[in-house]
mmCIF file of C-alpha atoms and ligand atoms in Angstrom:
data_model
loop_
_atom_site.group_PDB
_atom_site.id
_atom_site.type_symbol
_atom_site.label_atom_id
_atom_site.label_comp_id
_atom_site.label_asym_id
_atom_site.label_seq_id
_atom_site.Cartn_x
_atom_site.Cartn_y
_atom_site.Cartn_z
ATOM 1 C CA MET A 1 114.454 81.573 102.056
ATOM 2 C CA THR A 2 112.103 82.921 99.420
ATOM 3 C CA GLY A 3 109.625 80.802 97.462
ATOM 4 C CA ARG A 4 110.658 78.317 94.843
ATOM 5 C CA ARG A 5 111.434 79.787 91.454
ATOM 6 C CA ALA A 6 112.536 76.971 89.182
ATOM 7 C CA THR A 7 112.250 77.803 85.501
ATOM 8 C CA GLY A 8 113.168 76.242 82.168
ATOM 9 C CA SER A 9 111.724 74.063 79.469
ATOM 10 C CA LEU A 10 110.116 70.717 80.230
ATOM 11 C CA SER A 11 113.403 68.894 79.813
ATOM 12 C CA GLU A 12 115.516 71.527 81.602
ATOM 13 C CA ARG A 13 114.749 72.648 85.143
ATOM 14 C CA LYS A 14 116.761 75.559 86.420
ATOM 15 C CA ALA A 15 117.095 77.588 89.621
ATOM 16 C CA THR A 16 119.538 80.176 90.954
ATOM 17 C CA CYS A 17 120.464 80.864 94.544
ATOM 18 C CA ARG A 18 122.679 83.393 96.267
ATOM 19 C CA ALA A 19 124.032 82.337 99.665
ATOM 20 C CA GLY A 20 126.279 84.203 102.076
ATOM 21 C CA SER A 21 129.488 82.813 103.457
ATOM 22 C CA ASN A 22 129.862 82.770 107.217
ATOM 23 C CA ILE A 23 132.547 83.515 109.767
ATOM 24 C CA ALA A 24 132.716 81.153 112.732
ATOM 25 C CA PHE A 25 133.199 82.570 116.240
ATOM 26 C CA ILE A 26 133.534 79.017 117.597
ATOM 27 C CA LYS A 27 135.024 76.832 114.902
ATOM 28 C CA TYR A 28 134.278 73.502 113.298
ATOM 29 C CA TRP A 29 137.581 71.669 113.083
ATOM 30 C CA GLY A 30 137.597 67.880 113.058
ATOM 31 C CA VAL A 31 135.025 65.216 112.281
ATOM 32 C CA ALA A 32 133.744 62.603 114.707
ATOM 33 C CA ASP A 33 135.338 59.185 114.474
ATOM 34 C CA GLY A 34 133.375 56.832 112.233
ATOM 35 C CA ALA A 35 131.326 59.675 110.736
ATOM 36 C CA GLU A 36 133.932 61.209 108.450
ATOM 37 C CA ASP A 37 131.825 60.954 105.300
ATOM 38 C CA LEU A 38 128.854 62.626 106.961
ATOM 39 C CA ASN A 39 130.756 65.632 108.312
ATOM 40 C CA ILE A 40 129.545 65.121 111.870
ATOM 41 C CA PRO A 41 131.667 67.659 113.780
ATOM 42 C CA LEU A 42 133.553 67.188 117.040
ATOM 43 C CA ASN A 43 131.752 70.165 118.585
ATOM 44 C CA ASN A 44 128.948 72.684 118.098
ATOM 45 C CA SER A 45 129.991 75.831 116.251
ATOM 46 C CA ILE A 46 128.574 79.376 116.088
ATOM 47 C CA SER A 47 128.888 81.772 113.166
ATOM 48 C CA MET A 48 127.648 84.968 111.584
ATOM 49 C CA THR A 49 126.341 84.729 108.035
ATOM 50 C CA LEU A 50 127.939 87.382 105.828
ATOM 51 C CA ALA A 51 125.930 89.816 103.696
ATOM 52 C CA ASP A 52 128.751 90.843 101.357
ATOM 53 C CA ALA A 53 130.767 87.661 100.771
ATOM 54 C CA HIS A 54 128.521 85.407 98.780
ATOM 55 C CA THR A 55 128.202 82.802 96.054
ATOM 56 C CA THR A 56 125.597 82.848 93.299
ATOM 57 C CA THR A 57 124.895 79.488 91.680
ATOM 58 C CA THR A 58 122.638 78.400 88.843
ATOM 59 C CA VAL A 59 121.831 74.704 88.526
ATOM 60 C CA ALA A 60 120.056 73.327 85.437
ATOM 61 C CA TRP A 61 119.022 69.685 85.380
ATOM 62 C CA ASN A 62 118.622 67.913 82.059
ATOM 63 C CA ASP A 63 117.665 64.448 81.027
ATOM 64 C CA SER A 64 120.829 62.306 80.895
ATOM 65 C CA ALA A 65 120.197 61.827 77.162
ATOM 66 C CA CYS A 66 120.731 65.591 76.644
ATOM 67 C CA LEU A 67 123.795 65.986 78.864
ATOM 68 C CA PRO A 68 126.391 63.200 78.995
ATOM 69 C CA GLY A 69 127.699 64.242 82.436
ATOM 70 C CA ASP A 70 127.645 66.996 85.022
ATOM 71 C CA THR A 71 129.586 70.167 84.270
ATOM 72 C CA VAL A 72 130.675 72.629 86.922
ATOM 73 C CA VAL A 73 132.125 76.075 86.201
ATOM 74 C CA ILE A 74 133.232 78.246 89.117
ATOM 75 C CA ASP A 75 134.373 81.819 88.526
ATOM 76 C CA GLY A 76 134.720 81.035 84.817
ATOM 77 C CA VAL A 77 136.883 77.918 85.259
ATOM 78 C CA GLN A 78 135.593 74.410 84.553
ATOM 79 C CA LEU A 79 136.329 72.130 87.513
ATOM 80 C CA GLU A 80 138.263 68.893 86.975
ATOM 81 C CA GLY A 81 139.641 66.156 89.208
ATOM 82 C CA ALA A 82 138.941 66.039 92.955
ATOM 83 C CA PRO A 83 137.140 69.434 93.229
ATOM 84 C CA ALA A 84 134.763 68.386 90.420
ATOM 85 C CA GLU A 85 134.206 64.990 92.060
ATOM 86 C CA ARG A 86 133.262 66.689 95.327
ATOM 87 C CA VAL A 87 130.539 68.698 93.566
ATOM 88 C CA VAL A 88 129.344 65.660 91.592
ATOM 89 C CA ALA A 89 129.071 63.702 94.881
ATOM 90 C CA HIS A 90 126.801 66.464 96.160
ATOM 91 C CA LEU A 91 124.733 66.401 92.969
ATOM 92 C CA ASP A 92 124.436 62.617 93.554
ATOM 93 C CA ARG A 93 122.895 63.349 96.982
ATOM 94 C CA LEU A 94 120.292 65.602 95.351
ATOM 95 C CA ARG A 95 119.635 63.038 92.604
ATOM 96 C CA ALA A 96 119.144 60.335 95.258
ATOM 97 C CA LEU A 97 116.666 62.526 97.158
ATOM 98 C CA ALA A 98 114.661 63.248 94.016
ATOM 99 C CA GLY A 99 115.001 59.716 92.598
ATOM 100 C CA VAL A 100 116.303 60.953 89.236
ATOM 101 C CA SER A 101 119.366 60.336 87.097
ATOM 102 C CA ASP A 102 119.376 63.745 85.384
ATOM 103 C CA ARG A 103 122.660 65.507 84.741
ATOM 104 C CA ALA A 104 123.395 69.013 85.946
ATOM 105 C CA ARG A 105 125.032 72.075 84.513
ATOM 106 C CA VAL A 106 126.314 74.203 87.380
ATOM 107 C CA VAL A 107 127.669 77.729 87.028
ATOM 108 C CA SER A 108 128.787 79.531 90.141
ATOM 109 C CA ASN A 109 130.364 82.904 90.895
ATOM 110 C CA ASN A 110 131.958 84.122 94.111
ATOM 111 C CA ASN A 111 132.321 87.820 94.903
ATOM 112 C CA PHE A 112 135.504 87.048 96.894
ATOM 113 C CA PRO A 113 138.674 84.972 96.302
ATOM 114 C CA MET A 114 138.081 81.229 96.674
ATOM 115 C CA ALA A 115 140.063 78.817 98.850
ATOM 116 C CA SER A 116 141.890 81.440 100.873
ATOM 117 C CA GLY A 117 140.261 81.365 104.270
ATOM 118 C CA ILE A 118 137.024 83.052 103.293
ATOM 119 C CA ALA A 119 134.623 80.180 103.368
ATOM 120 C CA SER A 120 133.751 79.686 99.706
ATOM 121 C CA SER A 121 132.820 76.084 100.499
ATOM 122 C CA ALA A 122 130.180 77.304 102.981
ATOM 123 C CA SER A 123 128.425 79.676 100.604
ATOM 124 C CA GLY A 124 129.156 77.425 97.607
ATOM 125 C CA PHE A 125 127.600 74.253 99.000
ATOM 126 C CA ALA A 126 124.696 76.202 100.536
ATOM 127 C CA ALA A 127 123.893 77.847 97.188
ATOM 128 C CA LEU A 128 124.356 74.549 95.306
ATOM 129 C CA THR A 129 122.041 72.705 97.720
ATOM 130 C CA VAL A 130 119.277 75.318 97.594
ATOM 131 C CA ALA A 131 119.427 75.899 93.826
ATOM 132 C CA GLY A 132 119.822 72.184 93.029
ATOM 133 C CA ALA A 133 116.929 71.150 95.287
ATOM 134 C CA ALA A 134 114.657 73.956 94.031
ATOM 135 C CA ALA A 135 115.310 73.081 90.388
ATOM 136 C CA LEU A 136 114.419 69.449 91.126
ATOM 137 C CA GLY A 137 111.199 70.556 92.837
ATOM 138 C CA LEU A 138 112.284 69.074 96.182
ATOM 139 C CA ARG A 139 110.246 70.631 98.964
ATOM 140 C CA LEU A 140 112.673 70.702 101.867
ATOM 141 C CA ASP A 141 112.682 73.189 104.726
ATOM 142 C CA ALA A 142 115.863 75.035 105.742
ATOM 143 C CA THR A 143 116.650 72.462 108.461
ATOM 144 C CA ARG A 144 116.570 69.565 105.996
ATOM 145 C CA LEU A 145 118.562 71.602 103.486
ATOM 146 C CA SER A 146 121.088 72.302 106.270
ATOM 147 C CA ALA A 147 121.517 68.528 106.787
ATOM 148 C CA VAL A 148 122.095 68.029 103.057
ATOM 149 C CA ALA A 149 124.452 71.021 102.720
ATOM 150 C CA ARG A 150 126.472 69.760 105.728
ATOM 151 C CA GLN A 151 127.396 66.649 103.776
ATOM 152 C CA GLY A 152 128.926 68.781 101.005
ATOM 153 C CA SER A 153 130.836 71.011 103.416
ATOM 154 C CA GLY A 154 130.255 71.134 107.168
ATOM 155 C CA SER A 155 130.273 74.916 107.455
ATOM 156 C CA ALA A 156 127.662 75.119 104.647
ATOM 157 C CA SER A 157 125.085 73.810 107.128
ATOM 158 C CA ARG A 158 125.328 77.200 108.886
ATOM 159 C CA SER A 159 124.936 79.246 105.676
ATOM 160 C CA LEU A 160 121.360 77.926 105.331
ATOM 161 C CA PHE A 161 120.367 80.557 107.899
ATOM 162 C CA GLY A 162 120.915 84.291 108.200
ATOM 163 C CA GLY A 163 122.236 86.293 111.126
ATOM 164 C CA PHE A 164 123.810 84.417 114.031
ATOM 165 C CA VAL A 165 123.715 80.643 113.699
ATOM 166 C CA GLU A 166 124.599 77.596 115.785
ATOM 167 C CA TRP A 167 125.315 74.173 114.260
ATOM 168 C CA GLU A 168 124.540 71.367 116.679
ATOM 169 C CA GLN A 169 126.997 68.522 116.806
ATOM 170 C CA GLY A 170 123.884 66.449 117.385
ATOM 171 C CA TRP A 171 125.418 63.027 117.358
ATOM 172 C CA GLU A 172 126.945 62.268 120.748
ATOM 173 C CA ARG A 173 123.540 61.568 122.243
ATOM 174 C CA GLU A 174 122.893 58.835 119.659
ATOM 175 C CA VAL A 175 124.212 55.305 119.718
ATOM 176 C CA SER A 176 124.761 55.013 116.015
ATOM 177 C CA VAL A 177 124.761 57.469 113.191
ATOM 178 C CA SER A 178 122.206 57.060 110.466
ATOM 179 C CA ASN A 179 123.450 57.574 106.952
ATOM 180 C CA SER A 180 120.121 58.921 105.799
ATOM 181 C CA LEU A 181 120.668 61.990 103.642
ATOM 182 C CA LEU A 182 118.014 63.866 105.568
ATOM 183 C CA ASP A 183 119.043 62.795 109.053
ATOM 184 C CA SER A 184 118.592 66.120 110.785
ATOM 185 C CA ARG A 185 120.304 65.657 114.110
ATOM 186 C CA SER A 186 123.451 67.501 113.092
ATOM 187 C CA VAL A 187 121.964 70.699 111.646
ATOM 188 C CA ALA A 188 122.174 74.424 112.156
ATOM 189 C CA HIS A 189 119.545 76.822 113.454
ATOM 190 C CA GLN A 190 119.318 80.591 113.723
ATOM 191 C CA ILE A 191 119.928 82.041 117.177
ATOM 192 C CA HIS A 192 119.369 85.713 116.230
ATOM 193 C CA ASP A 193 118.517 87.308 112.897
ATOM 194 C CA ASP A 194 120.780 89.588 110.859
ATOM 195 C CA GLU A 195 119.390 92.764 112.439
ATOM 196 C CA HIS A 196 120.178 91.708 115.984
ATOM 197 C CA TRP A 197 123.720 93.126 116.168
ATOM 198 C CA ALA A 198 125.652 95.357 113.737
ATOM 199 C CA LEU A 199 128.959 93.488 113.888
ATOM 200 C CA ARG A 200 131.468 93.830 111.081
ATOM 201 C CA ASP A 201 133.928 91.321 109.657
ATOM 202 C CA VAL A 202 136.781 93.345 108.160
ATOM 203 C CA ILE A 203 138.664 90.751 106.113
ATOM 204 C CA ALA A 204 142.361 91.481 105.572
ATOM 205 C CA ILE A 205 143.445 89.622 102.466
ATOM 206 C CA VAL A 206 147.173 88.905 102.614
ATOM 207 C CA SER A 207 147.182 86.141 99.992
ATOM 208 C CA THR A 208 144.721 85.047 97.317
ATOM 209 C CA GLY A 209 146.474 81.803 96.377
ATOM 210 C CA ALA A 210 144.620 78.505 96.807
ATOM 211 C CA LYS A 211 145.570 76.570 99.935
ATOM 212 C CA ARG A 212 147.500 73.322 99.590
ATOM 213 C CA VAL A 213 145.354 71.298 101.995
ATOM 214 C CA SER A 214 141.614 71.852 101.810
ATOM 215 C CA SER A 215 139.683 72.074 105.065
ATOM 216 C CA SER A 216 137.854 68.844 104.203
ATOM 217 C CA GLY A 217 141.228 67.046 104.255
ATOM 218 C CA GLY A 218 142.207 68.859 107.457
ATOM 219 C CA HIS A 219 139.122 67.710 109.393
ATOM 220 C CA ARG A 220 140.296 64.113 109.123
ATOM 221 C CA LEU A 221 143.731 65.049 110.463
ATOM 222 C CA ALA A 222 142.498 66.886 113.569
ATOM 223 C CA ALA A 223 142.381 63.675 115.633
ATOM 224 C CA THR A 224 146.121 63.180 115.113
ATOM 225 C CA SER A 225 146.869 66.337 117.105
ATOM 226 C CA PRO A 226 147.425 65.913 120.863
ATOM 227 C CA PHE A 227 145.721 69.298 121.263
ATOM 228 C CA SER A 228 142.416 68.383 119.605
ATOM 229 C CA ALA A 229 140.936 66.819 122.763
ATOM 230 C CA ALA A 230 142.151 69.788 124.819
ATOM 231 C CA ARG A 231 140.455 72.202 122.438
ATOM 232 C CA THR A 232 137.130 70.341 122.414
ATOM 233 C CA ALA A 233 137.238 70.186 126.226
ATOM 234 C CA SER A 234 137.409 74.014 126.287
ATOM 235 C CA VAL A 235 134.771 74.574 123.634
ATOM 236 C CA GLY A 236 131.721 73.927 125.854
ATOM 237 C CA ALA A 237 132.475 76.943 128.068
ATOM 238 C CA TRP A 238 133.423 79.075 125.057
ATOM 239 C CA LEU A 239 130.130 78.276 123.299
ATOM 240 C CA ASP A 240 128.260 79.358 126.369
ATOM 241 C CA THR A 241 130.177 82.645 126.536
ATOM 242 C CA VAL A 242 129.600 83.327 122.832
ATOM 243 C CA ARG A 243 125.852 82.643 123.137
ATOM 244 C CA ARG A 244 125.651 85.057 126.088
ATOM 245 C CA ALA A 245 127.821 87.689 124.373
ATOM 246 C CA ILE A 246 125.681 87.633 121.221
ATOM 247 C CA ALA A 247 122.409 87.728 123.177
ATOM 248 C CA ALA A 248 123.617 90.749 125.196
ATOM 249 C CA ARG A 249 125.534 92.352 122.276
ATOM 250 C CA ASP A 250 128.540 92.398 124.576
ATOM 251 C CA PHE A 251 131.605 92.824 122.361
ATOM 252 C CA SER A 252 134.159 92.774 125.171
ATOM 253 C CA LEU A 253 132.789 89.369 126.234
ATOM 254 C CA LEU A 254 132.808 88.006 122.663
ATOM 255 C CA GLY A 255 136.219 89.236 121.507
ATOM 256 C CA PRO A 256 138.629 87.290 123.751
ATOM 257 C CA VAL A 257 136.804 84.011 123.021
ATOM 258 C CA LEU A 258 137.023 84.623 119.265
ATOM 259 C CA GLU A 259 140.799 84.886 119.493
ATOM 260 C CA ALA A 260 141.123 81.988 121.927
ATOM 261 C CA ASP A 261 139.288 79.513 119.700
ATOM 262 C CA ALA A 262 140.948 80.689 116.464
ATOM 263 C CA LEU A 263 144.371 80.195 118.063
ATOM 264 C CA ALA A 264 143.331 76.845 119.584
ATOM 265 C CA MET A 265 142.150 75.641 116.175
ATOM 266 C CA HIS A 266 145.400 76.720 114.516
ATOM 267 C CA ALA A 267 147.363 74.981 117.300
ATOM 268 C CA VAL A 268 145.486 71.780 116.394
ATOM 269 C CA MET A 269 146.203 72.337 112.695
ATOM 270 C CA MET A 270 149.917 73.001 113.277
ATOM 271 C CA THR A 271 150.314 69.930 115.485
ATOM 272 C CA SER A 272 148.386 67.406 113.379
ATOM 273 C CA ALA A 273 150.283 64.784 111.401
ATOM 274 C CA PRO A 274 151.032 65.939 108.787
ATOM 275 C CA SER A 275 151.171 69.445 110.174
ATOM 276 C CA LEU A 276 149.067 72.152 108.553
ATOM 277 C CA LEU A 277 150.506 75.653 108.564
ATOM 278 C CA TYR A 278 148.044 78.022 106.924
ATOM 279 C CA TRP A 279 149.668 81.246 108.111
ATOM 280 C CA GLN A 280 151.843 83.473 105.939
ATOM 281 C CA PRO A 281 154.166 86.211 107.227
ATOM 282 C CA GLY A 282 151.390 88.702 106.477
ATOM 283 C CA THR A 283 149.021 86.790 108.762
ATOM 284 C CA LEU A 284 151.292 87.361 111.742
ATOM 285 C CA GLU A 285 151.815 90.999 110.780
ATOM 286 C CA VAL A 286 148.048 91.561 110.997
ATOM 287 C CA LEU A 287 147.688 89.614 114.277
ATOM 288 C CA GLN A 288 150.449 91.655 115.938
ATOM 289 C CA ALA A 289 148.932 94.906 114.664
ATOM 290 C CA VAL A 290 145.452 94.041 115.984
ATOM 291 C CA ARG A 291 146.867 93.271 119.428
ATOM 292 C CA ALA A 292 148.885 96.519 119.475
ATOM 293 C CA TRP A 293 145.922 98.691 118.343
ATOM 294 C CA ARG A 294 143.719 97.158 121.005
ATOM 295 C CA GLU A 295 146.142 96.980 123.899
ATOM 296 C CA GLU A 296 148.053 100.214 123.305
ATOM 297 C CA GLU A 297 145.418 102.451 121.688
ATOM 298 C CA GLY A 298 142.115 100.997 122.856
ATOM 299 C CA VAL A 299 140.729 100.156 119.390
ATOM 300 C CA PRO A 300 137.915 97.612 120.018
ATOM 301 C CA VAL A 301 138.910 94.922 117.509
ATOM 302 C CA TYR A 302 139.642 91.179 117.790
ATOM 303 C CA PHE A 303 140.775 88.659 115.178
ATOM 304 C CA THR A 304 139.727 85.240 113.998
ATOM 305 C CA ILE A 305 141.228 83.117 111.211
ATOM 306 C CA ASP A 306 139.785 80.232 109.167
ATOM 307 C CA ALA A 307 141.714 77.583 107.227
ATOM 308 C CA GLY A 308 143.839 80.048 105.318
ATOM 309 C CA PRO A 309 146.218 82.985 105.710
ATOM 310 C CA ASN A 310 143.697 85.823 105.701
ATOM 311 C CA VAL A 311 142.613 87.483 108.923
ATOM 312 C CA HIS A 312 139.060 88.399 109.910
ATOM 313 C CA LEU A 313 139.037 91.504 112.106
ATOM 314 C CA MET A 314 135.807 91.614 114.063
ATOM 315 C CA CYS A 315 134.465 94.893 115.402
ATOM 316 C CA GLU A 316 131.226 96.752 115.929
ATOM 317 C CA ALA A 317 129.907 98.932 113.095
ATOM 318 C CA ASP A 318 131.017 102.221 114.666
ATOM 319 C CA ALA A 319 134.673 101.083 114.708
ATOM 320 C CA ALA A 320 134.689 99.575 111.188
ATOM 321 C CA ALA A 321 135.938 102.644 109.275
ATOM 322 C CA GLU A 322 138.877 103.067 111.662
ATOM 323 C CA VAL A 323 139.751 99.358 111.514
ATOM 324 C CA GLU A 324 139.540 99.375 107.695
ATOM 325 C CA ARG A 325 141.806 102.420 107.495
ATOM 326 C CA ARG A 326 144.403 100.901 109.801
ATOM 327 C CA VAL A 327 144.449 97.440 108.298
ATOM 328 C CA GLY A 328 144.431 98.771 104.726
ATOM 329 C CA ALA A 329 147.655 100.664 105.497
ATOM 330 C CA LEU A 330 149.594 97.533 106.552
ATOM 331 C CA PRO A 331 152.186 96.554 103.896
ATOM 332 C CA ALA A 332 151.098 92.876 103.905
ATOM 333 C CA VAL A 333 147.452 93.611 103.191
ATOM 334 C CA GLN A 334 146.502 93.403 99.511
ATOM 335 C CA ARG A 335 142.800 94.067 99.847
ATOM 336 C CA VAL A 336 140.174 94.674 102.510
ATOM 337 C CA LEU A 337 136.627 93.371 102.275
ATOM 338 C CA THR A 338 134.042 94.277 104.912
ATOM 339 C CA SER A 339 130.778 92.549 105.649
ATOM 340 C CA GLY A 340 128.026 92.784 108.197
ATOM 341 C CA PRO A 341 125.527 90.065 109.029
ATOM 342 C CA GLY A 342 123.368 88.877 106.144
ATOM 343 C CA THR A 343 120.193 86.942 105.509
ATOM 344 C CA GLY A 344 119.835 83.282 104.626
ATOM 345 C CA PRO A 345 119.954 82.015 101.013
ATOM 346 C CA GLN A 346 117.764 83.735 98.435
ATOM 347 C CA LEU A 347 116.373 82.196 95.274
ATOM 348 C CA LEU A 348 116.822 84.689 92.424
ATOM 349 C CA ASP A 349 114.783 85.250 89.268
ATOM 350 C CA GLY A 350 117.846 85.972 87.108
ATOM 351 C CA HIS A 351 120.013 83.017 86.093
ATOM 352 C CA LEU A 352 123.728 82.916 85.264
ATOM 353 C CA PHE A 353 123.061 81.172 81.892
HETATM 354 O O1 LIG B 401 133.187 73.432 105.891
HETATM 355 P P1 LIG B 401 134.650 73.229 105.778
HETATM 356 O O2 LIG B 401 135.011 71.780 105.582
HETATM 357 O O3 LIG B 401 135.250 74.120 104.709
HETATM 358 O O4 LIG B 401 135.328 73.649 107.156
HETATM 359 C C1 LIG B 401 135.412 74.974 107.615
HETATM 360 C C2 LIG B 401 136.356 75.080 108.720
HETATM 361 C C3 LIG B 401 136.675 76.468 109.221
HETATM 362 O O5 LIG B 401 136.312 77.458 108.296
HETATM 363 C C4 LIG B 401 138.171 76.565 109.451
HETATM 364 C C5 LIG B 401 135.985 76.724 110.562
HETATM 365 C C6 LIG B 401 134.505 76.979 110.493
HETATM 366 O O6 LIG B 401 133.817 76.562 111.439
HETATM 367 O O7 LIG B 401 134.019 77.611 109.550
#
């Protein structure tokens, strides 16, 4: 992260941050019993921070006499209801840390469609945490910011770092969970920087509609699936394989595990009560195509899927143009967005208002 650049008049303190989304190789799906509000995950997860799918957020804090309440505008639309409350709850965390009652004006832009399986909550809560804390003059390192961001959205804890990142579950070794905002047991750390391995996430967008059940709702349902315990029992070995594959830049070791955990997570989603079915017909069309290209034509590409219908095709940089060409030609695919690994959050000099 770059140095603090909060600007504004005496009564208004403002900062702007751009944070990358991330794509998980081993997923976060399900929160630990008794720690639902803290987003303590069932298992460690590993992701790649994305350079080209990001959120830019400006936060301006004003004395509560100047602003009657918080306002949040994302991609030009003012948030209301539950989505607004979720952001206000995060602003409350920052207010509590700084010991202030100031109100915030938040304006945020994504360069990709929100709520469709590209993790806008990861980049969104990372950018909100960094900009909000900087504008309040809070001096927190990336680990502490990761703990705060986690409480807004679990996957946001990983977007506090660039490159290849692991989020430690961190809790099972402890007898009781502390509700301190800065409790930094369950936080992310960088395992390799963004220059370590030129992987590409070729995102096949088959639907841009908002999903009906947000991932934050889904995490609480995971425990109702009979397959959740089976998945977490497998994850330890998968994490180990993914760590080794990334360290050795071994794509043929990484790929099968990516698919295995994405499918295991979706099996948990489909079999929770109520059942969550994020896939659309286009999702399956892309999955079948990826398997056929790889198995019949030797194209080195594997898929992963988040909580939405869109498919992330992972490949190395030298295969990206071929994968983009093939996936862009599928009838179900509306748009293709490609990203390599990116850096951690950056504070910017230019503000959105
Ligand atoms: O951070 P959340 O609550 O949006 O959860 C993200 C969950 C997945 O994207 C499906 C998996 C992951 O680890 O990113």
